[in-house]
Short mmCIF file of N, CA and C in Angstrom, two decimals:
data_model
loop_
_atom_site.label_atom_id
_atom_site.label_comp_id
_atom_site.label_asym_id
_atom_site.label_seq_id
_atom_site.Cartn_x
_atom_site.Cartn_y
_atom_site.Cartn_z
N UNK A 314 0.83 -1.20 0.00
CA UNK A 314 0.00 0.00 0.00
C UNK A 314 0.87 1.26 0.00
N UNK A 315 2.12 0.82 0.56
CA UNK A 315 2.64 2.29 0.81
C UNK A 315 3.35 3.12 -0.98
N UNK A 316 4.24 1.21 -0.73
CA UNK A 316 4.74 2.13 -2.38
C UNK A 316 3.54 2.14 -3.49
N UNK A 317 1.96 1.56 -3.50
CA UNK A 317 0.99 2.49 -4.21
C UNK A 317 1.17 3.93 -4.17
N UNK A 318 1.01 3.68 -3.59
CA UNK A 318 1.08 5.62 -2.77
C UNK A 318 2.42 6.36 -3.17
N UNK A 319 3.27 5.88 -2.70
CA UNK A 319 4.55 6.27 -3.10
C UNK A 319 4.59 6.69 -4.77
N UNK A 320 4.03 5.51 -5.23
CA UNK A 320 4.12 5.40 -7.09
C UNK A 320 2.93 6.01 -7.77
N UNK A 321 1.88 6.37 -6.79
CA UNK A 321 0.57 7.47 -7.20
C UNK A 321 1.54 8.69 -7.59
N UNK A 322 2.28 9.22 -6.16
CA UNK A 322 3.17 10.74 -6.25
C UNK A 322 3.57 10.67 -7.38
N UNK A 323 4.66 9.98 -7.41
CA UNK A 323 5.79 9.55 -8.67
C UNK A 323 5.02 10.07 -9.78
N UNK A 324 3.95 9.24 -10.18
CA UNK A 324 3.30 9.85 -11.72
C UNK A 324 2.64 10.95 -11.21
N UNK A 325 2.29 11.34 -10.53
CA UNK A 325 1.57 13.02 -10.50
C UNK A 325 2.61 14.03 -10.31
N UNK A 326 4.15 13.96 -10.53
CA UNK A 326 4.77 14.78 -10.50
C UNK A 326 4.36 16.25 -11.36
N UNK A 327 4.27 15.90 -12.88
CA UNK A 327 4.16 16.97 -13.68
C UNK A 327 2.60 17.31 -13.34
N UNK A 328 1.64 17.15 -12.85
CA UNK A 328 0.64 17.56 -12.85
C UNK A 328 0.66 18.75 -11.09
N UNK A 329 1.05 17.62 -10.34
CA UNK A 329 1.30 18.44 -9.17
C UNK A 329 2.15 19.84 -8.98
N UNK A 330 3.39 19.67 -9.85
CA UNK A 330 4.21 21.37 -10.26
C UNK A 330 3.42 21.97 -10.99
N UNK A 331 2.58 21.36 -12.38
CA UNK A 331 1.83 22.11 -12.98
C UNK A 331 0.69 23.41 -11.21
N UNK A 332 0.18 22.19 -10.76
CA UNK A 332 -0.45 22.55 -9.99
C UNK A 332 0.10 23.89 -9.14
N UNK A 333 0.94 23.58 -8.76
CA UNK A 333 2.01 24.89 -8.01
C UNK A 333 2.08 25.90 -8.07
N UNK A 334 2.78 25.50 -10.18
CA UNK A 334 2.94 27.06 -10.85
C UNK A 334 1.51 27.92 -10.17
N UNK A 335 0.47 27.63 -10.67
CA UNK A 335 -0.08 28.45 -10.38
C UNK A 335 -0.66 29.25 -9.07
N UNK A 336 -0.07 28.46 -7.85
CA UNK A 336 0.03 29.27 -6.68
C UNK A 336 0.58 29.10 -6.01
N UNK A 337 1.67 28.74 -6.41
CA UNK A 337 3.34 28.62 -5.64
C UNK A 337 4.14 28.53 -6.09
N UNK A 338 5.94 27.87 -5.85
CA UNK A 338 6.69 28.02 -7.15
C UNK A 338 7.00 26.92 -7.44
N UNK A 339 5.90 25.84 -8.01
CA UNK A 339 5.70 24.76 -8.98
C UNK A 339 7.17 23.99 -8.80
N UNK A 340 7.24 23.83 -7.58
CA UNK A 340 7.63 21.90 -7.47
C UNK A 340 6.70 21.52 -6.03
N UNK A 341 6.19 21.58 -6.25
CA UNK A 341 5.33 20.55 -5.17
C UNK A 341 5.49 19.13 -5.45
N UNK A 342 4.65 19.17 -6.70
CA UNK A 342 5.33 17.19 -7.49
C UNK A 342 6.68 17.17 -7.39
N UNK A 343 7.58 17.58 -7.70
CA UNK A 343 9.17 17.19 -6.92
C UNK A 343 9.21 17.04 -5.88
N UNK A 344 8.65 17.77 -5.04
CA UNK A 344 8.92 17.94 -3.63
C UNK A 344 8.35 15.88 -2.79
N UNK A 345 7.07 15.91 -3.63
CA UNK A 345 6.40 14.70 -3.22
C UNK A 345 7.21 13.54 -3.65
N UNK A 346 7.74 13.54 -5.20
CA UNK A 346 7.65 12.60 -5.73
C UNK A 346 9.63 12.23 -5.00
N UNK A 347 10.47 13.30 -5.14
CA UNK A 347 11.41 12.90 -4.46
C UNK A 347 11.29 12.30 -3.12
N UNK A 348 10.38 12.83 -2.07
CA UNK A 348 10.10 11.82 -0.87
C UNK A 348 9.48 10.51 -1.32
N UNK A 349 8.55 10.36 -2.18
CA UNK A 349 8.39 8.84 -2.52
C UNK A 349 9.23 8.21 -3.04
N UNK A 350 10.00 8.52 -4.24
CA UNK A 350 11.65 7.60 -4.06
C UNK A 350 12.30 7.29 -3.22
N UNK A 351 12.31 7.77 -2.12
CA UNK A 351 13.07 7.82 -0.90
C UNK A 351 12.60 6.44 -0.32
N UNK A 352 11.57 6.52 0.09
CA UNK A 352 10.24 5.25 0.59
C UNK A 352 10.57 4.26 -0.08
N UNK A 353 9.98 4.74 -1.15
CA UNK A 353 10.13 3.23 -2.00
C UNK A 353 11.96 2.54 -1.93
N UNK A 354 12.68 3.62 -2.47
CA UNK A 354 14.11 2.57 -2.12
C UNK A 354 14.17 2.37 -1.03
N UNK A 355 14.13 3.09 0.26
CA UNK A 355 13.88 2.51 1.50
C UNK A 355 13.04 0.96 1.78
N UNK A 356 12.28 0.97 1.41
CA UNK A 356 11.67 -0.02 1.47
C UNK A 356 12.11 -1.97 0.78
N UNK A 357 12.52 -1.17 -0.58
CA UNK A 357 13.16 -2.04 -1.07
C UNK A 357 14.77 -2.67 -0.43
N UNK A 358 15.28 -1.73 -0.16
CA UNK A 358 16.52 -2.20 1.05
C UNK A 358 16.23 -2.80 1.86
N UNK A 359 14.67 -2.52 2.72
CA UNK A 359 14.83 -2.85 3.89
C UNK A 359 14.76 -2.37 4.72
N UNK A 360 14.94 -0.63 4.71
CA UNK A 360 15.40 0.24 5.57
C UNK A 360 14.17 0.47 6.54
N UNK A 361 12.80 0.20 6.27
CA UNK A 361 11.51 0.20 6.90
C UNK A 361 10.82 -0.55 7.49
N UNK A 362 10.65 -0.43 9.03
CA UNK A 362 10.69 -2.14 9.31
C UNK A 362 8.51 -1.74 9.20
N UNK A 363 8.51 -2.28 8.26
CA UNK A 363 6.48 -1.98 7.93
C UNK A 363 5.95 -3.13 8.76
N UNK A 364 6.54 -4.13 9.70
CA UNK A 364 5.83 -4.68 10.30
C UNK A 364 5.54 -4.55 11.85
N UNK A 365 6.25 -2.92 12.27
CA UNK A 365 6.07 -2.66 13.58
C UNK A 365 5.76 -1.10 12.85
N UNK A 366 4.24 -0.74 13.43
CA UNK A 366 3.78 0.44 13.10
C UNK A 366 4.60 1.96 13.77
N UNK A 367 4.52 1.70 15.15
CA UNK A 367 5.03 2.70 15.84
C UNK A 367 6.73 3.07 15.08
N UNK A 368 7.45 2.03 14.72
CA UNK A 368 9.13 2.43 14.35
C UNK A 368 9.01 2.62 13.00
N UNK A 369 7.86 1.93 11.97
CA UNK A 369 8.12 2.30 10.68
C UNK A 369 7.42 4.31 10.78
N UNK A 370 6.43 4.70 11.50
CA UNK A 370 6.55 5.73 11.35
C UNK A 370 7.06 6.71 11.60
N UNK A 371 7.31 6.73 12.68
CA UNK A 371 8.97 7.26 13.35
C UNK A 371 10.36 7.21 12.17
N UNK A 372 10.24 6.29 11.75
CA UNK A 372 11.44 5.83 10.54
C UNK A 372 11.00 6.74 9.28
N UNK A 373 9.86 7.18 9.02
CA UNK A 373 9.11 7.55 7.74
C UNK A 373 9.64 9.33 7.82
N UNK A 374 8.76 9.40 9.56
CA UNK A 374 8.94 11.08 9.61
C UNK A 374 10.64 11.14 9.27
N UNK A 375 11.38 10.76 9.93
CA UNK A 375 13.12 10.80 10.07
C UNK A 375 13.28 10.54 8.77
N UNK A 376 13.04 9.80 7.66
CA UNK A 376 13.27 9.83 6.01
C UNK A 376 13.06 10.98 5.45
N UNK A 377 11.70 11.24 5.63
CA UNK A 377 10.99 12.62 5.06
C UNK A 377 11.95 14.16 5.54
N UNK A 378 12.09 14.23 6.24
CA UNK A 378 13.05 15.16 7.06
C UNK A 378 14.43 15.04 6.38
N UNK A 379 14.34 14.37 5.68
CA UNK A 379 16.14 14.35 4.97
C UNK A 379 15.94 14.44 3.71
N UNK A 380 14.93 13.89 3.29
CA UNK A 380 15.00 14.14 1.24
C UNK A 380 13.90 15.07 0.93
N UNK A 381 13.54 15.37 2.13
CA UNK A 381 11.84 16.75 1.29
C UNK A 381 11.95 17.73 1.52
N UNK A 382 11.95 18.52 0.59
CA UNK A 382 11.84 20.44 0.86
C UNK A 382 11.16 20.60 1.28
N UNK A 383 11.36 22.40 1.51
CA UNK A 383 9.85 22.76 1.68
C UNK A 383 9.31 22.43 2.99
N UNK A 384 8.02 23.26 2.83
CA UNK A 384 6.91 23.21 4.10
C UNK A 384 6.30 21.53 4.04
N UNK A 385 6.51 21.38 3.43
CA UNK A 385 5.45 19.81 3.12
C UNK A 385 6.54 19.08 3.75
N UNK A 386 7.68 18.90 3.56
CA UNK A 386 8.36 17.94 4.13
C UNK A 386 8.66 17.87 5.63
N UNK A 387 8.88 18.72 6.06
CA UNK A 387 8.72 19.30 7.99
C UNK A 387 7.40 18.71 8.05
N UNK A 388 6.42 19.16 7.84
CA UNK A 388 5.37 19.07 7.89
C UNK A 388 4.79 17.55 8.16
N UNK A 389 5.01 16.66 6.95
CA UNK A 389 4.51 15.16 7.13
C UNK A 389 6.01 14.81 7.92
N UNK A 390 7.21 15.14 8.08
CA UNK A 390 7.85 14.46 9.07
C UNK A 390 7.23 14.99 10.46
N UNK A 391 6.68 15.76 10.75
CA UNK A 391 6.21 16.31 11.97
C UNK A 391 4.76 15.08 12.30
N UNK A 392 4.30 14.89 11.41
CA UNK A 392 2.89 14.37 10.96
C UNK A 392 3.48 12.64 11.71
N UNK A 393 4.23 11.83 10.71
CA UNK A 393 4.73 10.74 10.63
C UNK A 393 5.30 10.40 11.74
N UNK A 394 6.41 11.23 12.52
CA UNK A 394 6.98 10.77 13.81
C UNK A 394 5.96 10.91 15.19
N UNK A 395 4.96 12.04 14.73
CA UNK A 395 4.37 12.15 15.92
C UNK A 395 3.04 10.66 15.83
N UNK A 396 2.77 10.23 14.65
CA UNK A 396 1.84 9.05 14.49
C UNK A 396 2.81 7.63 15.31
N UNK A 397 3.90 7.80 14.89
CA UNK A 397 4.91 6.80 15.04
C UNK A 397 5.03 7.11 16.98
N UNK A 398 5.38 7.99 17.51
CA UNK A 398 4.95 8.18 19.23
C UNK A 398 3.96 7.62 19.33
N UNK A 399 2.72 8.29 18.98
CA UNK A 399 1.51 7.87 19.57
C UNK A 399 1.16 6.19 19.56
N UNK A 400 1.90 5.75 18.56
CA UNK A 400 1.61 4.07 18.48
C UNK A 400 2.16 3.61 19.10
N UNK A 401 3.68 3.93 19.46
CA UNK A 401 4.59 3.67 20.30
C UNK A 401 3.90 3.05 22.29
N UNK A 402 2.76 4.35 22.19
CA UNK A 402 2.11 4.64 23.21
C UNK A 402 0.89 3.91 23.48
N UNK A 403 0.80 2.79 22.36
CA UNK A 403 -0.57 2.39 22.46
C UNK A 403 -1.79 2.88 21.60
N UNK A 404 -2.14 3.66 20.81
CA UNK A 404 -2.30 4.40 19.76
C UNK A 404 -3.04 3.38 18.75
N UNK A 405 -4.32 3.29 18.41
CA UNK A 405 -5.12 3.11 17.31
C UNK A 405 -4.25 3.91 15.86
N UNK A 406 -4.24 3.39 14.84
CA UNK A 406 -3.81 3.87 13.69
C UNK A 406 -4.49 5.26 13.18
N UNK A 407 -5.25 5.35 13.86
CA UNK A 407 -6.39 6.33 13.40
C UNK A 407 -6.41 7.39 14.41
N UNK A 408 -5.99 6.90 15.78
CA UNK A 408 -6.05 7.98 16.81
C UNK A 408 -4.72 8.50 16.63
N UNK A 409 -3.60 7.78 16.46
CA UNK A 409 -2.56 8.63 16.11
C UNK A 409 -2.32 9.35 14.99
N UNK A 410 -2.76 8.83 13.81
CA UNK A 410 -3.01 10.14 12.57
C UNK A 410 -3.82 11.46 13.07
N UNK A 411 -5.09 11.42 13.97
CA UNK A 411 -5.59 12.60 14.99
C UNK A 411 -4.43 13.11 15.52
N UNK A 412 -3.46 12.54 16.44
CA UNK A 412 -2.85 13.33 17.42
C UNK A 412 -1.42 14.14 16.22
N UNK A 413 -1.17 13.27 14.98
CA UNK A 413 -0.15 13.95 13.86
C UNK A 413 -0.74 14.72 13.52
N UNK A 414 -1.76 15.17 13.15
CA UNK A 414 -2.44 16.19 12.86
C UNK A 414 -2.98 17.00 13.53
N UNK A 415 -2.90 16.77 15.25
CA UNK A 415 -2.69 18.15 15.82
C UNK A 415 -1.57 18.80 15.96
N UNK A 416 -0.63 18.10 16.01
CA UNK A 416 1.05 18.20 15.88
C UNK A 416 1.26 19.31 14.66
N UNK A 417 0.86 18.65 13.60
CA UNK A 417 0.73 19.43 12.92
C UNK A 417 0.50 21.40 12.42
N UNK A 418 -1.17 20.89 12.44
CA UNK A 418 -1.30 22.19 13.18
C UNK A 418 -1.29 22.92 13.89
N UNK A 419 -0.42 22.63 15.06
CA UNK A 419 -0.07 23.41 16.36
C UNK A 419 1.31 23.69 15.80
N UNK A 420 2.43 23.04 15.08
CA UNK A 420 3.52 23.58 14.47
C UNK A 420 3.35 24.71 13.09
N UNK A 421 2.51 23.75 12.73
CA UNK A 421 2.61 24.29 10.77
C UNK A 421 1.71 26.00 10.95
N UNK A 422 0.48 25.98 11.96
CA UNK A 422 -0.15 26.80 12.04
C UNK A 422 -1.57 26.61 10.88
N UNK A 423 -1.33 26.33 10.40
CA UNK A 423 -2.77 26.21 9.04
C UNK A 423 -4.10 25.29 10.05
N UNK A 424 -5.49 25.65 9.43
CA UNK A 424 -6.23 24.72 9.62
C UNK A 424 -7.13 24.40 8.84
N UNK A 425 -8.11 23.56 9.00
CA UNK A 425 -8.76 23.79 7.79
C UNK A 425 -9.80 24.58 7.59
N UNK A 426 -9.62 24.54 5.66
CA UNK A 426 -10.12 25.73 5.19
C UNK A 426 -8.94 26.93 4.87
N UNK A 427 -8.03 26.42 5.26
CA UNK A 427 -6.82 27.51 4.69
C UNK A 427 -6.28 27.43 3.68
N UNK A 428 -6.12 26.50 2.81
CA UNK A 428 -6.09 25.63 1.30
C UNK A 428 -4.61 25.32 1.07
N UNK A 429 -4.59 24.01 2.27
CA UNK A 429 -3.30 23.31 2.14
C UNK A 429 -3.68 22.04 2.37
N UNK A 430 -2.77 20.86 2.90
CA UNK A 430 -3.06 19.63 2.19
C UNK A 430 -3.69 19.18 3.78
N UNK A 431 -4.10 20.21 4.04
CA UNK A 431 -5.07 20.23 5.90
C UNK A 431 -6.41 19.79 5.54
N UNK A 432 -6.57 20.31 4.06
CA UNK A 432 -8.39 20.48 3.53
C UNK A 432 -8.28 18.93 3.11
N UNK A 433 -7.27 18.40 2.75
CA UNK A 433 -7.35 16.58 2.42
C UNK A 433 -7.24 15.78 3.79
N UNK A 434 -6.18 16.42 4.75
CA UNK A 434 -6.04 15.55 4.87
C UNK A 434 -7.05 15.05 6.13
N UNK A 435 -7.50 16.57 7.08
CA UNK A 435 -8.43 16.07 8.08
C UNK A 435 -9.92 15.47 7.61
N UNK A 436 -10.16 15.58 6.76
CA UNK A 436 -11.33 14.91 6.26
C UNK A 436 -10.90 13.45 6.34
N UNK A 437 -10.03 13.06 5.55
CA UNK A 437 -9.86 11.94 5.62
C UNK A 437 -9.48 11.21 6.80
N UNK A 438 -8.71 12.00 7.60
CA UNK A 438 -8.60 11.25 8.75
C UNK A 438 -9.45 11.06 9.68
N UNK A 439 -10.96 11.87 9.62
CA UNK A 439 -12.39 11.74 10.21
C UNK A 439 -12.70 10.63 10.18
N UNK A 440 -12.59 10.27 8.36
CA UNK A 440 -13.33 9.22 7.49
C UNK A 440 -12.66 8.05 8.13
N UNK A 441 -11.68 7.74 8.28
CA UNK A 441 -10.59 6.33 8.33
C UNK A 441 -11.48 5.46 9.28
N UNK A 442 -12.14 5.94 10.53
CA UNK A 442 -12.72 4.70 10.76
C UNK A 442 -13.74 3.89 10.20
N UNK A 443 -14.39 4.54 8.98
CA UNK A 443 -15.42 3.66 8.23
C UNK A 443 -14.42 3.12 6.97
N UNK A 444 -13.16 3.26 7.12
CA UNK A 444 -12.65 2.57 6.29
C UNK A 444 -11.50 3.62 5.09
N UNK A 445 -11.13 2.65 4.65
CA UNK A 445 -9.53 3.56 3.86
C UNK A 445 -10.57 4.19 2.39
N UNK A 446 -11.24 3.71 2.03
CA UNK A 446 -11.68 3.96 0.58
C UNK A 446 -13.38 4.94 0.70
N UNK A 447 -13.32 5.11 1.88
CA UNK A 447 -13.98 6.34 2.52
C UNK A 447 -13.37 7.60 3.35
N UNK A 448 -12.27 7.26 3.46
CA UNK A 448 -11.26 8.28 3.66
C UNK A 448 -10.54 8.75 2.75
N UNK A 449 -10.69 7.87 1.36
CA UNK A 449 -10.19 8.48 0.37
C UNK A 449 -10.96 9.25 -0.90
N UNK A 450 -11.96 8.64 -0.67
CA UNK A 450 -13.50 10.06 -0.84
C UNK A 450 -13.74 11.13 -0.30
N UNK A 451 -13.16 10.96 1.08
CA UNK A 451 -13.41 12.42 1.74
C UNK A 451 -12.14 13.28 1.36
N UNK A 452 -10.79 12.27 1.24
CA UNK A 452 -9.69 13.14 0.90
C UNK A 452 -9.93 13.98 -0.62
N UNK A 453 -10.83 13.41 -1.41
CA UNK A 453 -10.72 14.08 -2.80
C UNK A 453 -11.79 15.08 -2.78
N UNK A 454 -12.79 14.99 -1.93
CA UNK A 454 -13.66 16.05 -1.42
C UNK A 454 -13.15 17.24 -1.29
N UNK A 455 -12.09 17.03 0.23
CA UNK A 455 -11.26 17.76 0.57
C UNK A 455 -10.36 18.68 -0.56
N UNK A 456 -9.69 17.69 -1.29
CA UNK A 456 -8.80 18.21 -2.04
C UNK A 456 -9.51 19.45 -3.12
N UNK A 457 -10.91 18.46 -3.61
CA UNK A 457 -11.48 19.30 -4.85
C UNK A 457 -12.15 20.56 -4.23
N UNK A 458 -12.64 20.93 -2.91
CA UNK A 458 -12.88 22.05 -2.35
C UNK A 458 -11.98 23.05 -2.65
N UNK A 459 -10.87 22.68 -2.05
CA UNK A 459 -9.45 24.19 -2.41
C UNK A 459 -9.86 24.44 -3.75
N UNK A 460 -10.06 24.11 -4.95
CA UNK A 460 -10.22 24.84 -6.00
C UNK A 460 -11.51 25.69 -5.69
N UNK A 461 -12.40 25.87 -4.62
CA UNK A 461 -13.71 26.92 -4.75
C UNK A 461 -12.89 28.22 -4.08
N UNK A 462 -11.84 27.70 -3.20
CA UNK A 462 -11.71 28.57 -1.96
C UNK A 462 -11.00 29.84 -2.86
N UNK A 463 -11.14 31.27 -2.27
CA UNK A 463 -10.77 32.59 -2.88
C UNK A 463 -9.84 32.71 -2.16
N UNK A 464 -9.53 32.48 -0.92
CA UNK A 464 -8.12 32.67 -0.08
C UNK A 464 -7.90 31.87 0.57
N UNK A 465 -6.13 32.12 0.95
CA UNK A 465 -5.59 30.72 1.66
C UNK A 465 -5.03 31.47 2.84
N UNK A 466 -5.14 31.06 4.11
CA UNK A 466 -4.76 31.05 5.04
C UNK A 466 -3.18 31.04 5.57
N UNK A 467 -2.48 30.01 4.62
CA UNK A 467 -1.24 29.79 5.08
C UNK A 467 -0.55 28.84 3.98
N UNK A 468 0.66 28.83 4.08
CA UNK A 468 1.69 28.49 2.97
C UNK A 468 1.94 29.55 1.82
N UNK A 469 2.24 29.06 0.67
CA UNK A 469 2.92 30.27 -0.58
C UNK A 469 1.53 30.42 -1.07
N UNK A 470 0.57 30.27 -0.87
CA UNK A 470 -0.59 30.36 -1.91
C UNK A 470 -1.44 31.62 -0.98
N UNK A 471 -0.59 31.72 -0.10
CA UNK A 471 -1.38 33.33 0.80
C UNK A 471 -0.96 34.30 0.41
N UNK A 472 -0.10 33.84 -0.31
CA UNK A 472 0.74 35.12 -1.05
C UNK A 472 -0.38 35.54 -2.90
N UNK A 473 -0.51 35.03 -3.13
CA UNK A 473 -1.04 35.04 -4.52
C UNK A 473 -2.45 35.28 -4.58
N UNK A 474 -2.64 35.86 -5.41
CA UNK A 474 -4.04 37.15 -5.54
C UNK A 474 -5.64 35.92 -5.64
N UNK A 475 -6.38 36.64 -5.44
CA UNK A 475 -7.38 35.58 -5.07
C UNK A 475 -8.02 35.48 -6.38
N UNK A 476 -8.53 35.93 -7.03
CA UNK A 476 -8.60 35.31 -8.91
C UNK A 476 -7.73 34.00 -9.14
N UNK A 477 -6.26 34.02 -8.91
CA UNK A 477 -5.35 33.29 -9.72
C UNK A 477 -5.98 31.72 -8.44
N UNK A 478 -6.56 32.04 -7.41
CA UNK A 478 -6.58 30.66 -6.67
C UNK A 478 -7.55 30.12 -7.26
N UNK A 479 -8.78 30.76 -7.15
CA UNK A 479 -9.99 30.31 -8.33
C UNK A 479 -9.76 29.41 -9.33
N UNK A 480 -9.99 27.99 -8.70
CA UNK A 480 -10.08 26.75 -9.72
C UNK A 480 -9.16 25.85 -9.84
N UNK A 481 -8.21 26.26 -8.61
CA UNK A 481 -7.12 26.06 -8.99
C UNK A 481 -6.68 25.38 -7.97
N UNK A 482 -6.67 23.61 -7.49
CA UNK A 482 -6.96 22.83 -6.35
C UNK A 482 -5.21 22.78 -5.93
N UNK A 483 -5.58 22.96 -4.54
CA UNK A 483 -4.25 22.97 -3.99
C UNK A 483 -3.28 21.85 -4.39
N UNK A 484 -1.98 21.69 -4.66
CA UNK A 484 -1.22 20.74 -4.94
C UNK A 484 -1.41 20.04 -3.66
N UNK A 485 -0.91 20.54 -2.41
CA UNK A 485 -0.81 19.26 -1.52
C UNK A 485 -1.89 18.42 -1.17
N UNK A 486 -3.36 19.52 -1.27
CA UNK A 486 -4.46 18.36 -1.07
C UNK A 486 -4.56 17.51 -1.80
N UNK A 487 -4.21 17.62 -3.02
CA UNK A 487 -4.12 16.76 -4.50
C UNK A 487 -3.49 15.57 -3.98
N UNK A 488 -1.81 15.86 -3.37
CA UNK A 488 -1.08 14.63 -3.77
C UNK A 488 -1.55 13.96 -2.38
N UNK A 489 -2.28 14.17 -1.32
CA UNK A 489 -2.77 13.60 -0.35
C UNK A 489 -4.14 12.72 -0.90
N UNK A 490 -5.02 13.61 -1.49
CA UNK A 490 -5.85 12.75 -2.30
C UNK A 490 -5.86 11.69 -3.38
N UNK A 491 -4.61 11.75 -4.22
CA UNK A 491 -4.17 10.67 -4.76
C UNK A 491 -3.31 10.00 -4.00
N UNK A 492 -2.27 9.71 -3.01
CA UNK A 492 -2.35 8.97 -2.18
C UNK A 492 -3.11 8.23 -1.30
N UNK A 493 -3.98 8.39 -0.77
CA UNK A 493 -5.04 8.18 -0.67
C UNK A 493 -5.86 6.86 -1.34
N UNK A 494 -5.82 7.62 -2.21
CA UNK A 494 -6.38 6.92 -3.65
C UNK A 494 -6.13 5.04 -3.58
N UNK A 495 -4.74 6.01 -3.91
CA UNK A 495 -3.61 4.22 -4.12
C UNK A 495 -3.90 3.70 -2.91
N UNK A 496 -3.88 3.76 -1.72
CA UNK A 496 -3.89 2.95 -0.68
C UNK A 496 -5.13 2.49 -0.78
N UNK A 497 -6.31 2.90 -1.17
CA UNK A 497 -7.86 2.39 -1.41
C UNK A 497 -7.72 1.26 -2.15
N UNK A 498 -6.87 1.39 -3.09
CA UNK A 498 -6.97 0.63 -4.26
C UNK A 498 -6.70 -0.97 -3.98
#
């Protein structure tokens, strides 16, 4: 499931920078798709132990933190190690994606409705207990909303005039919603 996901990013590279250009400076799909190479050769080495939840995410955030730019990459390593604690702790898969995503937004500052990959991703993490492929409906919900929204709250897209956001779906909710996706699949 993971390298689905991993290999969703990978091909949405050019669509996701496409995505950018227009309200940021268009590598977001690099930004993603270089952390999913990372994973995936990780994985393929070995380097991920995916059969103990709490250390492979802990292991994920600490990957992400070394090959990802950008706000997105702090960001899901902030996301990933703090899921990887909480399991550590006893932690439902689902209650610790809650507690990464307050982590989150108590670091990153965004919430939702600010038109970052917050609008994918807390929906979906609502959804996860009726299941992954209802969390990944709500993530594309999520995602396809940022294209109504006229302003963004936080990241590079607060910077850019509210016409140019119009229609124009956030990259990170995107590559959260096609991740997503793949893991449904």
């Amino acid at each position: 499931a993971v390298r689905r996901a991993g290999q969703a990013l990978i091909a949405a590279q050019a669509e996701l920078d496409a995505l950018d250009a227009k309200v940021g400076d268009g590598d977001a799909g690099s930004t993603f798709a270089a952390g999913a190479r990372a994973v995936i050769a990780d994985l393929d080495a070995g380097h991920l132990a995916t059969g103990e939840p709490p250390i492979f995410f802990s292991d994920l955030g600490a990957l992400l933190s070394r090959v990802m730019g950008g706000s997105s990459g702090v960001l899901l390593s902030i996301l990933f190690t703090a899921m990887g604690t909480s399991m550590a702790h006893g932690a439902t898969l689902v209650d610790a994606l809650a507690f990464g995503l307050a982590r989150v937004q108590h670091y990153g500052g965004a919430r939702a409705g600010d038109r970052t990959m917050l609008d994918a991703l807390l929906p979906a993490a609502a959804a996860l207990r009726e299941g992954v492929a209802t969390a990944a409906r709500a993530a594309r919900e999520g995602a396809d909303a940022t294209g109504k929204m006229t302003r963004a709250g936080a990241g590079r897209s607060s910077y850019v005039p509210e016409a140019a956001l119009l229609g124009a779906v956030d990259p990170g909710a995107e590559a959260v919603a096609r991740a997503f996706a793949a893991l449904a699949e």
